[in-house]
């Protein structure tokens, strides 16, 4: 069941406004829970997933005019008695984003932050990926894919450009560059001190092809679908499928060994994955109806969307041309 509880803490003067919002959206149930010494009160609304965003947008009008109001969103595991037609609700949740704009932002925005944990995970996953490829160990390489945090900044960038949020977009770009730079740099240093090897794990990162591009496009779309549906566990499979860290580590190793042809191929694969993830992730965000609330922000988001689609689309076309040149 994808029901959510939306709690709003607001001044007592907003009771009538909240009641009108609850009645106009036909929420499953709602009640007032308590009052506070500062003359605020708390109201909780139980909403279905298809109506969640509209209710939140209306409630946020209260936040706009009240400095001491707050909205809190919680999940519901089950209700007794059942809330309406369970089969119809399940069908609706499959066809509509189960998570609101605010929930997505809260989860994805963290991926655009450069923190000590992010840097440590980038470094460790780069070392693990490089060692896995040097030892020709599939299991170790997959482990590096799972712990690598490089997917986060790309999803944050896709959401930031979809919402027209320049701050989130800038943070995501910075985190992506720093994470990739650290990963490639560590692998390069390993390449300088370790003897060159040749095996299937390393050579796989030089086999640039159109199927690899299709895989990256599908993985980016799957990542956003997992987020918007609330099935975040599916992101583990996406991390393994899209494989950003192995080509980054391979790029560093090949540069350290002076194998420039292989380094160019690994770098091309990495660039294809990044462009494809961002393009397909942004497309799914748009198709799922993720957009800003205010009209000025919508205008900025449309402009950002056009530039973003143009940049990633042209980039992918150029990269596809480079694949053709490399093959023929």
XYZ file of N, CA and C in Angstrom, residues 35-40:
18
model
N -2.465 20.503 19.860
C -2.167 21.930 19.817
C -0.917 22.188 20.646
N -0.233 23.304 20.359
C 1.024 23.598 21.029
C 0.945 24.946 21.731
N 1.907 25.181 22.638
C 1.898 26.407 23.424
C 2.087 27.658 22.573
N 2.721 27.518 21.410
C 2.950 28.694 20.561
C 1.778 28.952 19.613
N 0.601 28.381 19.953
C -0.644 28.599 19.214
C -0.641 27.940 17.838
N 0.257 27.016 17.614
C 0.178 26.207 16.413
C -0.589 24.918 16.717
